[in-house]
Amino acid sequence: MLKKVLKLNYQFVLKSGLHIGGGSDVFDIGGADSTVIKNPINQQPFIPGSSLKGKIRALLTYRDYTPTAQGDNLKTTMNDPDVLSIFAPVEEDAQDNRILITRGIFRDAVLTEESAEELQKYLGTGVFTEVKAENSIDPLKGKAANPRFIERVPAGAKFEGQILLQIFDGDPEEKMKAAIIDGLKMLENSYVGGSGTRGYGRIELLHDLEFQDVKTL
């Protein structure tokens, strides 16, 4: 039985440009080759909850994992079933005939109102991104080749988001809360979005992380 619902509000600032790809059917001359995902109503970039959920799950898996051989492949699995239940899809536990329910709900992270205003102040009304020119370098000739233009949310932009945690009877509440907080903190030593190994998507959390009781049943 569902016991309570907890929420964790967080904010972070970009310490380097962020790129999370968004589809576009339109190519503007002089525009970016790779655009970021945006809200179609106000054109503000956002970070999908699915991206945050997947990244935090991956970081926690890397922290505590067991490599297992399956044929010729090496599979990385999460050790702790309590932590896995935060992310795992709904499924049936064949051992005791229970339905397992995903505990974590990851909302999209959006620009703070202050940050949206500041970006438009420097970039122009309705503009929230920059375009960064990149080249690949021919290692033999030492010459730049294949120029491309990448749209990014610039460093200094602030995002805010929310994670809900559903607690059921028998759940180790403190352990699950700690796992989510650890995962968010691990993002500071990793990255959000694409091209992180090339410097993109570095973040810094802006305040302490603490769950609040939204609903007690």
Coordinates of C-alpha atoms in Angstrom, one line a residue:
M1 CA 0.0 0.0 0.0
L2 CA 1.2 3.5 -0.8
K3 CA 2.3 5.1 2.4
K4 CA 3.5 8.6 1.4
V5 CA 4.7 10.8 -1.4
L6 CA 7.9 12.8 -1.0
K7 CA 9.2 15.6 -3.2
L8 CA 12.7 17.0 -3.7
N9 CA 13.1 20.4 -5.3
Y10 CA 16.5 21.3 -6.7
Q11 CA 18.3 23.9 -8.7
F12 CA 21.6 23.9 -10.5
V13 CA 23.6 26.3 -12.6
L14 CA 25.4 25.3 -15.8
K15 CA 29.2 25.7 -15.5
S16 CA 29.6 24.9 -19.2
G17 CA 27.3 24.9 -22.2
L18 CA 24.5 22.2 -22.3
H19 CA 23.3 20.3 -25.4
I20 CA 20.4 17.9 -25.3
G21 CA 19.3 17.3 -28.9
G22 CA 15.9 18.2 -30.2
G23 CA 14.4 17.3 -33.6
S24 CA 13.6 20.0 -36.2
D25 CA 12.1 19.7 -39.6
V26 CA 13.4 23.2 -40.5
F27 CA 17.0 24.1 -41.3
D28 CA 17.7 27.9 -41.3
I29 CA 20.6 29.2 -43.4
G30 CA 23.3 30.2 -40.9
G31 CA 21.6 28.2 -38.2
A32 CA 22.7 25.3 -36.1
D33 CA 23.3 21.8 -37.5
S34 CA 22.3 20.3 -34.2
T35 CA 19.6 22.0 -32.1
V36 CA 18.5 21.6 -28.5
I37 CA 15.2 20.4 -27.3
K38 CA 12.8 23.3 -26.5
N39 CA 9.3 23.9 -25.3
P40 CA 7.4 24.6 -28.5
I41 CA 5.1 27.2 -26.8
N42 CA 7.8 29.6 -25.4
Q43 CA 10.9 28.2 -27.1
Q44 CA 12.7 27.8 -23.8
P45 CA 15.1 24.9 -23.6
F46 CA 14.5 22.2 -21.0
I47 CA 16.0 19.0 -19.7
P48 CA 13.7 16.0 -20.0
G49 CA 13.0 14.1 -16.9
S50 CA 13.8 10.9 -18.8
S51 CA 17.4 12.3 -19.4
L52 CA 17.9 13.0 -15.7
K53 CA 16.4 9.7 -14.6
G54 CA 18.5 7.7 -17.0
K55 CA 21.7 9.6 -16.1
I56 CA 21.2 9.3 -12.3
R57 CA 20.3 5.6 -12.7
A58 CA 23.5 5.0 -14.7
L59 CA 25.7 6.8 -12.2
L60 CA 24.3 4.8 -9.3
T61 CA 24.8 1.6 -11.3
Y62 CA 28.4 2.5 -12.0
R63 CA 28.9 3.2 -8.3
D64 CA 27.7 -0.3 -7.2
Y65 CA 27.7 -2.8 -10.0
T66 CA 28.3 -6.4 -10.7
P67 CA 29.8 -7.3 -14.2
T68 CA 28.2 -10.5 -15.4
A69 CA 29.2 -12.5 -18.5
Q70 CA 26.3 -13.3 -20.9
G71 CA 27.7 -15.1 -23.9
D72 CA 30.3 -12.9 -25.4
N73 CA 28.9 -9.7 -23.8
L74 CA 29.6 -8.1 -20.5
K75 CA 26.4 -6.8 -18.8
T76 CA 26.4 -4.2 -16.0
T77 CA 23.6 -4.6 -13.5
M78 CA 22.5 -2.7 -10.5
N79 CA 23.1 -4.7 -7.3
D80 CA 20.6 -3.2 -4.9
P81 CA 17.0 -4.1 -5.5
D82 CA 15.8 -1.2 -3.2
V83 CA 17.6 1.3 -5.4
L84 CA 16.6 -0.4 -8.6
S85 CA 12.9 -0.1 -7.5
I86 CA 13.3 3.7 -7.8
F87 CA 13.9 3.4 -11.5
A88 CA 12.6 0.0 -12.6
P89 CA 9.5 -0.3 -14.8
V90 CA 6.3 -1.9 -13.4
E91 CA 6.6 -5.6 -13.6
E92 CA 5.5 -8.7 -11.7
D93 CA 7.7 -10.4 -9.1
A94 CA 7.4 -14.1 -9.9
Q95 CA 8.8 -15.1 -6.6
D96 CA 6.0 -13.7 -4.4
N97 CA 3.4 -12.7 -7.0
R98 CA 3.7 -9.0 -6.3
I99 CA 3.4 -6.1 -8.7
L100 CA 6.5 -3.9 -8.5
I101 CA 5.9 -0.2 -9.1
T102 CA 8.5 2.4 -10.0
R103 CA 9.0 4.6 -7.0
G104 CA 10.6 7.6 -8.6
I105 CA 8.9 10.3 -10.7
F106 CA 11.4 12.6 -12.5
R107 CA 9.9 15.9 -13.7
D108 CA 11.4 18.0 -16.6
A109 CA 13.9 20.6 -15.4
V110 CA 13.2 24.1 -16.7
L111 CA 14.9 27.4 -16.7
T112 CA 14.3 29.5 -13.6
E113 CA 12.3 32.6 -14.3
E114 CA 15.3 34.8 -13.3
S115 CA 17.6 32.9 -15.7
A116 CA 15.1 33.1 -18.6
E117 CA 15.0 36.9 -18.1
E118 CA 18.8 37.2 -17.9
L119 CA 19.4 35.2 -21.0
Q120 CA 17.0 37.3 -23.0
K121 CA 18.7 40.5 -21.6
Y122 CA 22.0 39.4 -23.2
L123 CA 20.9 37.3 -26.2
G124 CA 17.7 39.0 -27.3
T125 CA 14.0 38.7 -26.7
G126 CA 12.9 35.1 -27.1
V127 CA 16.5 33.8 -27.4
F128 CA 17.8 31.4 -24.8
T129 CA 20.7 29.6 -26.5
E130 CA 24.1 30.2 -28.2
V131 CA 25.6 28.5 -31.3
K132 CA 29.1 27.1 -30.9
A133 CA 31.2 26.3 -34.0
E134 CA 33.2 23.1 -33.9
N135 CA 35.6 21.3 -36.2
S136 CA 37.2 17.9 -36.3
I137 CA 41.0 17.9 -36.7
D138 CA 42.8 15.7 -39.2
P139 CA 45.5 14.1 -37.0
L140 CA 47.9 13.6 -39.9
K141 CA 47.5 17.0 -41.6
G142 CA 46.7 19.0 -38.5
K143 CA 43.9 20.8 -40.4
A144 CA 40.3 21.5 -39.4
A145 CA 37.6 19.7 -41.3
N146 CA 33.9 19.1 -41.2
P147 CA 32.8 22.3 -39.5
R148 CA 29.5 22.1 -37.7
F149 CA 27.4 24.4 -35.5
I150 CA 26.0 23.2 -32.2
E151 CA 23.2 24.9 -30.3
R152 CA 23.8 25.1 -26.6
V153 CA 22.3 26.5 -23.5
P154 CA 25.1 28.8 -22.3
A155 CA 27.1 28.5 -19.1
G156 CA 25.5 30.5 -16.2
A157 CA 21.9 29.4 -17.0
K158 CA 20.0 28.1 -14.0
F159 CA 17.5 25.2 -14.1
E160 CA 15.0 23.9 -11.5
G161 CA 13.4 20.6 -11.2
Q162 CA 11.5 18.2 -9.0
I163 CA 11.7 14.5 -8.1
L164 CA 8.8 12.7 -6.4
L165 CA 9.4 9.5 -4.4
Q166 CA 6.5 7.2 -3.7
I167 CA 7.0 5.2 -0.5
F168 CA 5.1 2.0 0.0
D169 CA 4.7 -0.1 3.1
G170 CA 8.0 -1.8 3.9
D171 CA 10.2 0.4 1.7
P172 CA 13.5 1.6 3.2
E173 CA 12.6 5.3 3.0
E174 CA 15.9 6.8 4.2
K175 CA 18.0 4.5 1.9
M176 CA 15.9 5.4 -1.2
K177 CA 16.1 9.1 -0.4
A178 CA 19.8 8.9 0.1
A179 CA 20.3 7.2 -3.2
I180 CA 18.5 9.9 -5.2
I181 CA 20.4 12.6 -3.4
D182 CA 23.7 10.8 -4.0
G183 CA 22.8 10.5 -7.7
L184 CA 22.2 14.2 -8.0
K185 CA 25.4 15.0 -6.3
M186 CA 27.3 12.6 -8.6
L187 CA 26.0 14.7 -11.6
E188 CA 28.4 17.4 -10.4
N189 CA 31.3 15.1 -11.1
S190 CA 29.8 13.9 -14.4
Y191 CA 27.7 15.8 -16.9
V192 CA 24.1 16.3 -18.2
G193 CA 23.2 15.9 -21.9
G194 CA 25.5 15.1 -24.7
S195 CA 29.2 15.6 -25.5
G196 CA 30.1 15.6 -21.8
T197 CA 33.6 14.2 -22.5
R198 CA 34.2 17.3 -24.6
G199 CA 33.3 19.7 -21.8
Y200 CA 29.6 20.1 -22.2
G201 CA 26.9 19.8 -19.5
R202 CA 28.9 20.5 -16.3
I203 CA 26.6 21.5 -13.5
E204 CA 26.8 22.8 -9.9
L205 CA 23.9 22.3 -7.4
L206 CA 22.8 25.5 -5.8
H207 CA 21.4 24.5 -2.5
D208 CA 21.1 21.6 0.0
L209 CA 19.0 18.7 -1.1
E210 CA 16.1 17.8 1.3
F211 CA 12.9 15.8 0.7
Q212 CA 9.6 17.2 1.9
D213 CA 6.5 15.3 2.7
V214 CA 3.9 16.0 0.0
K215 CA 1.2 13.5 1.0
T216 CA 0.9 11.1 3.8
L217 CA -1.7 8.4 3.5

